[in-house]
């Protein structure tokens, strides 16, 4: 297996590496260039969805060549350990008002799309100037609600992935690559 950067004790929890740290870094750089071009001359705010997006948004921001501000939101969704039930609750609101602002929502992964759908409804009610979506990953085969994703790092198959901010039971977020968790770790096999 390609190097994971994981402590030895966790390395055996991955079945394989989906994207190496270098592949992730290079894709994040490309996304930042695209966003910098699109938002040139237009002030905007990146809204990170906690906790999964914290590493992605930090790396993305450091590659931007245009100014932007940042704010965070968090949601809790009830359901099984590896998928949402669709019942979503806001646990941390933004610190600033978004009315009249250009917003770029930054997510770690869009699975069913329900969390994001809930978030977008909440944001739209606050009447921002615009909202675009940037996600590191999406699982197109699992989408249940239609969401217009402007920037996407990678479209991935229906496998449970961890690393680069993504967790299983609060573990593996610090992994520099994106890896597939062995199903037996989360009781999927
Ligand atoms: P959705 O509401 O079904 O789109 O679920 C989105 C949330 O579920 C993400 O923000 C993640 O927190 C979590 N999630 C979905 N798939 C994965 C995965 O493969 N690995 C880690 N977290 C995931
Ligand atoms: Mg998330």
Short mmCIF file of N, CA and C and ligand atoms in Angstrom, two decimals:
data_model
loop_
_atom_site.label_atom_id
_atom_site.label_comp_id
_atom_site.label_asym_id
_atom_site.label_seq_id
_atom_site.Cartn_x
_atom_site.Cartn_y
_atom_site.Cartn_z
N UNK A 1 0.85 -1.20 0.00
CA UNK A 1 0.00 0.00 0.00
C UNK A 1 0.88 1.25 0.00
N UNK A 2 0.40 2.32 -0.68
CA UNK A 2 1.13 3.58 -0.69
C UNK A 2 1.16 4.15 0.72
N UNK A 3 2.17 4.99 0.99
CA UNK A 3 2.37 5.51 2.33
C UNK A 3 1.18 6.35 2.79
N UNK A 4 0.72 6.14 4.02
CA UNK A 4 -0.47 6.83 4.52
C UNK A 4 -0.12 7.97 5.45
N UNK A 5 1.06 7.92 6.09
CA UNK A 5 1.39 8.92 7.09
C UNK A 5 0.68 8.64 8.41
N UNK A 6 0.02 7.51 8.51
CA UNK A 6 -0.69 7.15 9.74
C UNK A 6 0.25 6.53 10.75
N UNK A 7 -0.08 6.70 12.04
CA UNK A 7 0.65 5.93 13.03
C UNK A 7 0.48 4.44 12.71
N UNK A 8 1.50 3.66 12.98
CA UNK A 8 1.46 2.21 12.68
C UNK A 8 0.18 1.55 13.20
N UNK A 9 -0.24 2.01 14.40
CA UNK A 9 -1.39 1.37 15.04
C UNK A 9 -2.68 1.56 14.23
N UNK A 10 -2.73 2.59 13.38
CA UNK A 10 -3.96 2.82 12.61
C UNK A 10 -3.82 2.43 11.14
N UNK A 11 -2.60 2.18 10.71
CA UNK A 11 -2.36 1.90 9.29
C UNK A 11 -3.16 0.70 8.81
N UNK A 12 -3.31 -0.28 9.68
CA UNK A 12 -4.03 -1.50 9.28
C UNK A 12 -5.52 -1.29 9.17
N UNK A 13 -6.02 -0.12 9.58
CA UNK A 13 -7.46 0.15 9.52
C UNK A 13 -7.90 0.54 8.11
N UNK A 14 -6.92 0.86 7.24
CA UNK A 14 -7.27 1.25 5.87
C UNK A 14 -7.14 0.07 4.92
N UNK A 15 -8.10 -0.03 3.99
CA UNK A 15 -7.95 -1.08 2.98
C UNK A 15 -7.07 -0.58 1.85
N UNK A 16 -7.17 0.68 1.50
CA UNK A 16 -6.23 1.27 0.54
C UNK A 16 -6.29 2.79 0.57
N UNK A 17 -5.27 3.40 -0.06
CA UNK A 17 -5.23 4.86 -0.18
C UNK A 17 -5.95 5.23 -1.47
N UNK A 18 -6.91 6.13 -1.36
CA UNK A 18 -7.63 6.56 -2.57
C UNK A 18 -6.90 7.71 -3.25
N UNK A 19 -6.47 8.70 -2.46
CA UNK A 19 -5.67 9.81 -2.98
C UNK A 19 -4.53 10.09 -2.01
N UNK A 20 -3.32 10.13 -2.54
CA UNK A 20 -2.16 10.42 -1.69
C UNK A 20 -2.19 11.89 -1.27
N UNK A 21 -1.37 12.21 -0.27
CA UNK A 21 -1.27 13.60 0.19
C UNK A 21 -0.89 14.52 -0.96
N UNK A 22 -0.01 14.04 -1.85
CA UNK A 22 0.43 14.87 -2.99
C UNK A 22 -0.71 15.10 -3.97
N UNK A 23 -1.50 14.06 -4.21
CA UNK A 23 -2.64 14.20 -5.12
C UNK A 23 -3.69 15.17 -4.56
N UNK A 24 -3.92 15.09 -3.26
CA UNK A 24 -4.89 15.98 -2.63
C UNK A 24 -4.38 17.42 -2.71
N UNK A 25 -3.13 17.60 -2.35
CA UNK A 25 -2.52 18.94 -2.35
C UNK A 25 -2.60 19.57 -3.74
N UNK A 26 -2.32 18.79 -4.76
CA UNK A 26 -2.31 19.35 -6.10
C UNK A 26 -3.73 19.69 -6.58
N UNK A 27 -4.70 18.87 -6.21
CA UNK A 27 -6.10 19.17 -6.58
C UNK A 27 -6.61 20.41 -5.83
N UNK A 28 -6.24 20.53 -4.55
CA UNK A 28 -6.67 21.68 -3.75
C UNK A 28 -6.09 22.97 -4.35
N UNK A 29 -4.85 22.87 -4.81
CA UNK A 29 -4.21 24.02 -5.45
C UNK A 29 -4.97 24.42 -6.71
N UNK A 30 -5.36 23.43 -7.52
CA UNK A 30 -6.13 23.72 -8.74
C UNK A 30 -7.46 24.39 -8.42
N UNK A 31 -8.14 23.87 -7.40
CA UNK A 31 -9.44 24.46 -7.02
C UNK A 31 -9.25 25.91 -6.59
N UNK A 32 -8.18 26.16 -5.83
CA UNK A 32 -7.92 27.52 -5.34
C UNK A 32 -7.65 28.47 -6.51
N UNK A 33 -6.99 27.97 -7.53
CA UNK A 33 -6.73 28.82 -8.71
C UNK A 33 -8.03 29.17 -9.42
N UNK A 34 -8.90 28.16 -9.53
CA UNK A 34 -10.19 28.37 -10.19
C UNK A 34 -11.04 29.38 -9.40
N UNK A 35 -11.07 29.21 -8.09
CA UNK A 35 -11.85 30.10 -7.22
C UNK A 35 -11.26 31.52 -7.28
N UNK A 36 -9.95 31.62 -7.27
CA UNK A 36 -9.30 32.94 -7.33
C UNK A 36 -9.66 33.66 -8.63
N UNK A 37 -9.70 32.90 -9.72
CA UNK A 37 -10.10 33.52 -11.02
C UNK A 37 -11.54 33.98 -10.98
N UNK A 38 -12.43 33.10 -10.49
CA UNK A 38 -13.86 33.40 -10.51
C UNK A 38 -14.24 34.55 -9.58
N UNK A 39 -13.52 34.70 -8.48
CA UNK A 39 -13.89 35.73 -7.50
C UNK A 39 -13.00 36.96 -7.57
N UNK A 40 -12.20 37.07 -8.59
CA UNK A 40 -11.32 38.25 -8.71
C UNK A 40 -12.17 39.51 -8.71
N UNK A 41 -11.83 40.46 -7.87
CA UNK A 41 -12.54 41.73 -7.82
C UNK A 41 -13.87 41.68 -7.07
N UNK A 42 -14.17 40.52 -6.45
CA UNK A 42 -15.44 40.36 -5.74
C UNK A 42 -15.15 39.82 -4.34
N UNK A 43 -15.44 40.61 -3.33
CA UNK A 43 -15.18 40.14 -1.96
C UNK A 43 -16.10 38.98 -1.63
N UNK A 44 -15.58 37.98 -0.95
CA UNK A 44 -16.44 36.85 -0.59
C UNK A 44 -16.03 36.25 0.75
N UNK A 45 -16.92 35.43 1.27
CA UNK A 45 -16.68 34.77 2.56
C UNK A 45 -16.76 33.26 2.35
N UNK A 46 -15.75 32.55 2.83
CA UNK A 46 -15.81 31.09 2.80
C UNK A 46 -16.47 30.62 4.10
N UNK A 47 -17.47 29.76 3.96
CA UNK A 47 -18.16 29.21 5.13
C UNK A 47 -17.78 27.75 5.26
N UNK A 48 -16.99 27.46 6.26
CA UNK A 48 -16.54 26.07 6.46
C UNK A 48 -17.55 25.32 7.31
N UNK A 49 -17.80 24.07 6.92
CA UNK A 49 -18.70 23.22 7.70
C UNK A 49 -17.84 22.35 8.62
N UNK A 50 -18.02 22.58 9.92
CA UNK A 50 -17.22 21.86 10.91
C UNK A 50 -17.82 20.47 11.17
N UNK A 51 -17.03 19.46 11.60
CA UNK A 51 -15.61 19.67 11.74
C UNK A 51 -14.84 19.24 10.49
N UNK A 52 -15.48 18.44 9.66
CA UNK A 52 -14.79 17.78 8.55
C UNK A 52 -14.02 18.67 7.60
N UNK A 53 -14.49 19.93 7.41
CA UNK A 53 -13.89 20.77 6.37
C UNK A 53 -12.72 21.61 6.87
N UNK A 54 -12.32 21.46 8.14
CA UNK A 54 -11.34 22.41 8.68
C UNK A 54 -9.97 22.34 8.01
N UNK A 55 -9.53 21.18 7.62
CA UNK A 55 -8.21 21.06 6.98
C UNK A 55 -8.29 21.54 5.53
N UNK A 56 -9.34 21.13 4.84
CA UNK A 56 -9.55 21.53 3.45
C UNK A 56 -9.63 23.05 3.33
N UNK A 57 -10.41 23.69 4.17
CA UNK A 57 -10.59 25.14 4.06
C UNK A 57 -9.28 25.87 4.39
N UNK A 58 -8.53 25.34 5.33
CA UNK A 58 -7.25 25.98 5.70
C UNK A 58 -6.27 25.91 4.53
N UNK A 59 -6.19 24.76 3.88
CA UNK A 59 -5.27 24.61 2.74
C UNK A 59 -5.76 25.42 1.54
N UNK A 60 -7.06 25.38 1.31
CA UNK A 60 -7.65 26.13 0.19
C UNK A 60 -7.33 27.62 0.34
N UNK A 61 -7.55 28.13 1.54
CA UNK A 61 -7.36 29.55 1.79
C UNK A 61 -5.92 29.99 1.57
N UNK A 62 -4.98 29.11 1.92
CA UNK A 62 -3.57 29.48 1.77
C UNK A 62 -3.12 29.50 0.32
N UNK A 63 -3.90 28.88 -0.57
CA UNK A 63 -3.56 28.90 -2.00
C UNK A 63 -4.31 29.98 -2.77
N UNK A 64 -5.28 30.65 -2.13
CA UNK A 64 -6.04 31.68 -2.84
C UNK A 64 -5.16 32.89 -3.12
N UNK A 65 -5.39 33.53 -4.25
CA UNK A 65 -4.62 34.74 -4.56
C UNK A 65 -5.53 35.97 -4.47
N UNK A 66 -6.74 35.78 -3.95
CA UNK A 66 -7.67 36.90 -3.74
C UNK A 66 -8.07 36.92 -2.27
N UNK A 67 -8.42 38.13 -1.75
CA UNK A 67 -8.79 38.19 -0.34
C UNK A 67 -10.16 37.57 -0.07
N UNK A 68 -10.31 36.96 1.09
CA UNK A 68 -11.63 36.49 1.50
C UNK A 68 -11.67 36.39 3.01
N UNK A 69 -12.88 36.41 3.57
CA UNK A 69 -13.00 36.18 5.00
C UNK A 69 -13.53 34.76 5.22
N UNK A 70 -13.53 34.36 6.47
CA UNK A 70 -13.91 32.98 6.77
C UNK A 70 -14.81 32.93 7.99
N UNK A 71 -15.77 32.03 7.97
CA UNK A 71 -16.66 31.83 9.11
C UNK A 71 -17.03 30.34 9.12
N UNK A 72 -17.57 29.88 10.23
CA UNK A 72 -17.84 28.43 10.35
C UNK A 72 -19.23 28.14 10.89
N UNK A 73 -19.73 27.01 10.47
CA UNK A 73 -21.03 26.50 10.95
C UNK A 73 -20.85 25.03 11.27
N UNK A 74 -21.68 24.51 12.16
CA UNK A 74 -21.64 23.07 12.43
C UNK A 74 -23.05 22.52 12.54
N UNK A 75 -23.19 21.27 12.11
CA UNK A 75 -24.48 20.58 12.15
C UNK A 75 -24.29 19.22 12.77
N UNK A 76 -25.39 18.73 13.28
CA UNK A 76 -25.37 17.39 13.81
C UNK A 76 -26.45 16.64 13.06
N UNK A 77 -26.13 15.44 12.59
CA UNK A 77 -27.20 14.69 11.93
C UNK A 77 -27.35 13.36 12.64
N UNK A 78 -28.56 13.01 12.87
CA UNK A 78 -28.83 11.76 13.57
C UNK A 78 -28.83 10.63 12.58
N UNK A 79 -28.34 9.49 12.99
CA UNK A 79 -28.37 8.34 12.09
C UNK A 79 -27.31 7.35 12.48
N UNK A 80 -27.09 6.37 11.61
CA UNK A 80 -26.07 5.36 11.86
C UNK A 80 -24.70 6.02 11.81
N UNK A 81 -23.68 5.31 12.25
CA UNK A 81 -22.34 5.89 12.35
C UNK A 81 -21.81 6.37 11.00
N UNK A 82 -22.19 5.73 9.92
CA UNK A 82 -21.59 6.08 8.64
C UNK A 82 -22.56 6.71 7.66
N UNK A 83 -23.80 6.95 8.05
CA UNK A 83 -24.66 7.73 7.16
C UNK A 83 -25.68 8.55 7.93
N UNK A 84 -26.13 9.65 7.28
CA UNK A 84 -27.08 10.53 7.95
C UNK A 84 -28.50 10.01 7.77
N UNK A 85 -29.34 10.33 8.75
CA UNK A 85 -30.75 9.94 8.66
C UNK A 85 -31.52 11.00 7.90
N UNK A 86 -30.90 12.16 7.71
CA UNK A 86 -31.60 13.26 7.05
C UNK A 86 -32.17 14.23 8.07
N UNK A 87 -32.16 13.85 9.35
CA UNK A 87 -32.61 14.77 10.40
C UNK A 87 -31.39 15.56 10.86
N UNK A 88 -31.38 16.84 10.51
CA UNK A 88 -30.19 17.66 10.72
C UNK A 88 -30.52 18.79 11.68
N UNK A 89 -29.55 19.13 12.54
CA UNK A 89 -29.76 20.19 13.51
C UNK A 89 -28.52 21.10 13.52
N UNK A 90 -28.75 22.40 13.59
CA UNK A 90 -27.65 23.36 13.67
C UNK A 90 -27.06 23.33 15.07
N UNK A 91 -25.74 23.14 15.19
CA UNK A 91 -25.12 23.14 16.53
C UNK A 91 -24.21 24.33 16.73
N UNK A 92 -23.77 24.96 15.64
CA UNK A 92 -22.96 26.18 15.76
C UNK A 92 -23.30 27.10 14.60
N UNK A 93 -23.77 28.28 14.94
CA UNK A 93 -24.14 29.22 13.88
C UNK A 93 -22.93 30.08 13.50
N UNK A 94 -23.06 30.80 12.39
CA UNK A 94 -22.02 31.73 11.95
C UNK A 94 -21.87 32.85 12.97
N UNK A 95 -20.69 33.47 13.00
CA UNK A 95 -20.49 34.60 13.90
C UNK A 95 -20.96 35.91 13.26
N UNK A 96 -20.89 35.97 11.92
CA UNK A 96 -21.21 37.22 11.21
C UNK A 96 -22.49 37.09 10.40
N UNK A 97 -23.08 38.23 10.10
CA UNK A 97 -24.24 38.26 9.20
C UNK A 97 -23.77 37.99 7.77
N UNK A 98 -24.61 37.30 6.97
CA UNK A 98 -24.22 37.02 5.58
C UNK A 98 -25.09 37.79 4.58
N UNK A 99 -25.99 38.59 5.08
CA UNK A 99 -26.89 39.34 4.21
C UNK A 99 -26.10 40.21 3.23
N UNK A 100 -26.40 40.05 1.95
CA UNK A 100 -25.75 40.86 0.91
C UNK A 100 -24.34 40.41 0.55
N UNK A 101 -23.86 39.33 1.14
CA UNK A 101 -22.48 38.88 0.86
C UNK A 101 -22.43 37.73 -0.15
N UNK A 102 -21.29 37.60 -0.82
CA UNK A 102 -21.04 36.45 -1.70
C UNK A 102 -20.46 35.34 -0.83
N UNK A 103 -21.10 34.18 -0.87
CA UNK A 103 -20.71 33.07 0.01
C UNK A 103 -20.19 31.88 -0.78
N UNK A 104 -19.12 31.30 -0.26
CA UNK A 104 -18.64 30.03 -0.81
C UNK A 104 -18.65 29.01 0.33
N UNK A 105 -19.59 28.08 0.24
CA UNK A 105 -19.71 27.05 1.27
C UNK A 105 -18.65 25.98 1.00
N UNK A 106 -17.88 25.65 2.03
CA UNK A 106 -16.81 24.66 1.87
C UNK A 106 -17.10 23.42 2.71
N UNK A 107 -17.32 22.30 2.03
CA UNK A 107 -17.69 21.04 2.67
C UNK A 107 -16.59 19.99 2.48
N UNK A 108 -16.55 19.01 3.36
CA UNK A 108 -15.61 17.90 3.18
C UNK A 108 -16.14 16.90 2.15
N UNK A 109 -17.40 16.49 2.35
CA UNK A 109 -17.95 15.47 1.45
C UNK A 109 -19.46 15.62 1.35
N UNK A 110 -19.99 15.47 0.15
CA UNK A 110 -21.44 15.44 -0.03
C UNK A 110 -21.84 14.00 -0.34
N UNK A 111 -22.64 13.47 0.56
CA UNK A 111 -23.08 12.08 0.45
C UNK A 111 -24.53 12.11 -0.06
N UNK A 112 -25.52 12.05 0.82
CA UNK A 112 -26.92 12.16 0.36
C UNK A 112 -27.22 13.60 -0.06
N UNK A 113 -26.50 14.55 0.50
CA UNK A 113 -26.73 15.96 0.20
C UNK A 113 -27.70 16.62 1.18
N UNK A 114 -28.19 15.84 2.14
CA UNK A 114 -29.22 16.38 3.04
C UNK A 114 -28.68 17.46 3.99
N UNK A 115 -27.48 17.26 4.51
CA UNK A 115 -26.90 18.25 5.41
C UNK A 115 -26.77 19.59 4.68
N UNK A 116 -26.23 19.52 3.48
CA UNK A 116 -26.01 20.73 2.70
C UNK A 116 -27.34 21.38 2.30
N UNK A 117 -28.30 20.56 1.97
CA UNK A 117 -29.62 21.06 1.60
C UNK A 117 -30.22 21.88 2.75
N UNK A 118 -30.09 21.35 3.94
CA UNK A 118 -30.60 22.02 5.14
C UNK A 118 -29.85 23.33 5.35
N UNK A 119 -28.54 23.28 5.21
CA UNK A 119 -27.72 24.48 5.39
C UNK A 119 -28.07 25.56 4.36
N UNK A 120 -28.26 25.15 3.11
CA UNK A 120 -28.55 26.11 2.05
C UNK A 120 -29.89 26.81 2.28
N UNK A 121 -30.87 26.08 2.75
CA UNK A 121 -32.17 26.69 3.06
C UNK A 121 -32.02 27.76 4.12
N UNK A 122 -31.21 27.42 5.13
CA UNK A 122 -30.99 28.36 6.22
C UNK A 122 -30.26 29.61 5.72
N UNK A 123 -29.26 29.42 4.88
CA UNK A 123 -28.49 30.56 4.36
C UNK A 123 -29.33 31.42 3.43
N UNK A 124 -30.13 30.78 2.56
CA UNK A 124 -30.93 31.54 1.60
C UNK A 124 -31.90 32.48 2.30
N UNK A 125 -32.42 32.05 3.44
CA UNK A 125 -33.36 32.88 4.20
C UNK A 125 -32.69 34.17 4.69
N UNK A 126 -31.37 34.16 4.76
CA UNK A 126 -30.64 35.36 5.24
C UNK A 126 -30.26 36.30 4.11
N UNK A 127 -30.69 35.97 2.90
CA UNK A 127 -30.52 36.81 1.72
C UNK A 127 -29.10 37.27 1.42
N UNK A 128 -28.19 36.32 1.18
CA UNK A 128 -26.85 36.69 0.72
C UNK A 128 -26.90 37.13 -0.74
N UNK A 129 -25.82 37.74 -1.25
CA UNK A 129 -25.78 38.16 -2.66
C UNK A 129 -25.69 36.94 -3.57
N UNK A 130 -24.93 35.91 -3.14
CA UNK A 130 -24.82 34.68 -3.92
C UNK A 130 -24.31 33.56 -3.02
N UNK A 131 -24.58 32.32 -3.44
CA UNK A 131 -24.04 31.16 -2.72
C UNK A 131 -23.49 30.18 -3.75
N UNK A 132 -22.23 29.76 -3.58
CA UNK A 132 -21.67 28.68 -4.39
C UNK A 132 -21.15 27.60 -3.45
N UNK A 133 -21.05 26.40 -3.99
CA UNK A 133 -20.62 25.25 -3.19
C UNK A 133 -19.26 24.74 -3.65
N UNK A 134 -18.39 24.49 -2.69
CA UNK A 134 -17.11 23.84 -2.97
C UNK A 134 -16.98 22.65 -2.04
N UNK A 135 -16.83 21.47 -2.61
CA UNK A 135 -16.66 20.29 -1.76
C UNK A 135 -15.40 19.54 -2.18
N UNK A 136 -14.71 18.99 -1.20
CA UNK A 136 -13.52 18.21 -1.53
C UNK A 136 -13.93 16.93 -2.25
N UNK A 137 -14.96 16.27 -1.72
CA UNK A 137 -15.39 14.99 -2.29
C UNK A 137 -16.90 14.96 -2.46
N UNK A 138 -17.37 14.15 -3.40
CA UNK A 138 -18.80 13.84 -3.45
C UNK A 138 -18.98 12.41 -3.91
N UNK A 139 -20.08 11.82 -3.45
CA UNK A 139 -20.43 10.46 -3.85
C UNK A 139 -21.69 10.54 -4.69
N UNK A 140 -21.54 10.72 -6.01
CA UNK A 140 -22.71 10.96 -6.87
C UNK A 140 -23.77 9.85 -6.79
N UNK A 141 -23.33 8.61 -6.59
CA UNK A 141 -24.29 7.49 -6.60
C UNK A 141 -25.22 7.52 -5.39
N UNK A 142 -24.88 8.31 -4.37
CA UNK A 142 -25.69 8.33 -3.14
C UNK A 142 -26.56 9.58 -3.00
N UNK A 143 -26.47 10.47 -3.98
CA UNK A 143 -27.18 11.74 -3.86
C UNK A 143 -28.70 11.55 -3.84
N UNK A 144 -29.34 12.20 -2.87
CA UNK A 144 -30.81 12.13 -2.75
C UNK A 144 -31.48 13.46 -3.06
N UNK A 145 -30.75 14.56 -2.86
CA UNK A 145 -31.32 15.86 -3.19
C UNK A 145 -30.42 16.56 -4.20
N UNK A 146 -31.05 17.31 -5.08
CA UNK A 146 -30.34 17.96 -6.15
C UNK A 146 -29.62 19.20 -5.62
N UNK A 147 -28.30 19.24 -5.76
CA UNK A 147 -27.53 20.40 -5.30
C UNK A 147 -26.54 20.78 -6.40
N UNK A 148 -26.47 22.06 -6.67
CA UNK A 148 -25.60 22.54 -7.73
C UNK A 148 -24.20 22.77 -7.15
N UNK A 149 -23.27 21.84 -7.43
CA UNK A 149 -21.92 21.94 -6.88
C UNK A 149 -21.02 22.64 -7.90
N UNK A 150 -20.48 23.79 -7.51
CA UNK A 150 -19.67 24.58 -8.44
C UNK A 150 -18.23 24.05 -8.52
N UNK A 151 -17.66 23.69 -7.37
CA UNK A 151 -16.27 23.20 -7.32
C UNK A 151 -16.22 21.87 -6.57
N UNK A 152 -15.63 20.87 -7.20
CA UNK A 152 -15.52 19.56 -6.54
C UNK A 152 -14.12 19.00 -6.75
N UNK A 153 -13.49 18.58 -5.65
CA UNK A 153 -12.15 18.00 -5.74
C UNK A 153 -12.16 16.68 -6.49
N UNK A 154 -12.90 15.72 -5.95
CA UNK A 154 -12.96 14.39 -6.54
C UNK A 154 -14.36 13.78 -6.36
N UNK A 155 -14.84 13.12 -7.39
CA UNK A 155 -16.06 12.31 -7.25
C UNK A 155 -15.60 10.90 -6.93
N UNK A 156 -16.16 10.35 -5.86
CA UNK A 156 -15.67 9.05 -5.38
C UNK A 156 -16.79 8.01 -5.38
N UNK A 157 -16.41 6.73 -5.43
CA UNK A 157 -17.42 5.67 -5.35
C UNK A 157 -17.99 5.56 -3.94
N UNK A 158 -18.99 4.72 -3.79
CA UNK A 158 -19.65 4.58 -2.50
C UNK A 158 -18.83 3.71 -1.54
N UNK A 159 -17.79 4.34 -0.99
CA UNK A 159 -16.95 3.66 0.00
C UNK A 159 -16.75 4.64 1.13
N UNK A 160 -16.54 4.17 2.34
CA UNK A 160 -16.36 5.09 3.47
C UNK A 160 -14.91 5.54 3.54
N UNK A 161 -14.72 6.85 3.38
CA UNK A 161 -13.36 7.40 3.32
C UNK A 161 -13.05 8.22 4.56
N UNK A 162 -11.77 8.23 4.92
CA UNK A 162 -11.31 9.01 6.07
C UNK A 162 -10.01 9.73 5.72
N UNK A 163 -9.65 10.70 6.55
CA UNK A 163 -8.41 11.44 6.35
C UNK A 163 -8.66 12.84 5.82
N UNK A 164 -7.65 13.69 5.91
CA UNK A 164 -7.73 15.07 5.43
C UNK A 164 -8.98 15.76 5.99
N UNK A 165 -9.24 15.54 7.27
CA UNK A 165 -10.38 16.16 7.94
C UNK A 165 -11.56 15.23 8.17
N UNK A 166 -11.65 14.19 7.33
CA UNK A 166 -12.79 13.27 7.45
C UNK A 166 -12.52 12.21 8.51
N UNK A 167 -13.54 11.91 9.27
CA UNK A 167 -13.35 10.99 10.40
C UNK A 167 -14.26 9.78 10.33
N UNK A 168 -13.91 8.81 11.15
CA UNK A 168 -14.87 7.81 11.58
C UNK A 168 -14.78 7.80 13.10
N UNK A 169 -15.89 8.12 13.77
CA UNK A 169 -15.91 8.15 15.22
C UNK A 169 -14.81 9.06 15.78
N UNK A 170 -14.61 10.20 15.14
CA UNK A 170 -13.64 11.24 15.53
C UNK A 170 -12.17 10.83 15.33
N UNK A 171 -11.93 9.71 14.66
CA UNK A 171 -10.55 9.31 14.40
C UNK A 171 -10.17 9.53 12.94
N UNK A 172 -8.92 9.54 12.66
CA UNK A 172 -8.30 9.60 11.32
C UNK A 172 -8.32 10.97 10.65
N UNK A 173 -8.80 12.02 11.33
CA UNK A 173 -8.91 13.33 10.66
C UNK A 173 -7.56 13.88 10.24
N UNK A 174 -6.50 13.55 10.99
CA UNK A 174 -5.18 14.11 10.74
C UNK A 174 -4.38 13.40 9.67
N UNK A 175 -4.96 12.34 9.11
CA UNK A 175 -4.30 11.59 8.04
C UNK A 175 -4.10 12.51 6.82
N UNK A 176 -2.89 12.64 6.29
CA UNK A 176 -2.68 13.57 5.17
C UNK A 176 -3.23 13.09 3.83
N UNK A 177 -3.50 11.80 3.71
CA UNK A 177 -4.08 11.28 2.47
C UNK A 177 -5.57 11.02 2.68
N UNK A 178 -6.25 10.58 1.62
CA UNK A 178 -7.64 10.13 1.77
C UNK A 178 -7.64 8.62 1.55
N UNK A 179 -8.10 7.91 2.57
CA UNK A 179 -8.04 6.46 2.53
C UNK A 179 -9.41 5.83 2.71
N UNK A 180 -9.52 4.60 2.26
CA UNK A 180 -10.76 3.84 2.43
C UNK A 180 -10.64 2.99 3.69
N UNK A 181 -11.61 3.17 4.56
CA UNK A 181 -11.60 2.44 5.81
C UNK A 181 -12.08 1.00 5.57
N UNK A 182 -11.42 0.06 6.22
CA UNK A 182 -11.86 -1.32 6.09
C UNK A 182 -13.27 -1.46 6.67
N UNK A 183 -14.18 -2.10 5.93
CA UNK A 183 -15.56 -2.22 6.41
C UNK A 183 -15.66 -2.84 7.82
N UNK A 184 -14.74 -3.72 8.15
CA UNK A 184 -14.87 -4.35 9.49
C UNK A 184 -14.63 -3.34 10.64
N UNK A 185 -13.97 -2.21 10.33
CA UNK A 185 -13.74 -1.20 11.36
C UNK A 185 -15.05 -0.52 11.76
N UNK A 186 -15.93 -0.29 10.77
CA UNK A 186 -17.20 0.35 11.12
C UNK A 186 -18.39 -0.61 11.09
N UNK A 187 -18.05 -1.87 11.11
CA UNK A 187 -19.12 -2.87 11.16
C UNK A 187 -19.88 -3.03 9.86
N UNK A 188 -19.20 -2.65 8.76
CA UNK A 188 -19.86 -2.75 7.45
C UNK A 188 -19.65 -4.11 6.78
N UNK A 189 -18.91 -5.00 7.41
CA UNK A 189 -18.71 -6.32 6.81
C UNK A 189 -18.56 -7.36 7.92
P1 LIG B 1 -24.98 13.95 3.77
O1 LIG B 1 -25.89 14.83 4.57
O2 LIG B 1 -25.55 12.57 3.56
O3 LIG B 1 -24.55 14.57 2.45
O4 LIG B 1 -23.73 13.66 4.65
C1 LIG B 1 -22.71 14.53 4.76
C2 LIG B 1 -21.85 14.27 5.96
O5 LIG B 1 -21.75 12.86 6.28
C3 LIG B 1 -20.44 14.71 5.65
O6 LIG B 1 -20.27 16.08 5.92
C4 LIG B 1 -19.63 13.80 6.54
O7 LIG B 1 -19.53 14.36 7.82
C5 LIG B 1 -20.42 12.52 6.61
N1 LIG B 1 -19.92 11.52 5.63
C6 LIG B 1 -20.55 11.03 4.54
N2 LIG B 1 -19.80 10.14 3.89
C7 LIG B 1 -18.63 10.05 4.58
C8 LIG B 1 -17.43 9.28 4.38
O8 LIG B 1 -17.25 8.49 3.45
N3 LIG B 1 -16.46 9.50 5.32
C9 LIG B 1 -16.57 10.36 6.35
N4 LIG B 1 -17.68 11.09 6.57
C10 LIG B 1 -18.71 10.94 5.68
MG1 LIG B 2 -19.22 17.21 7.21
#
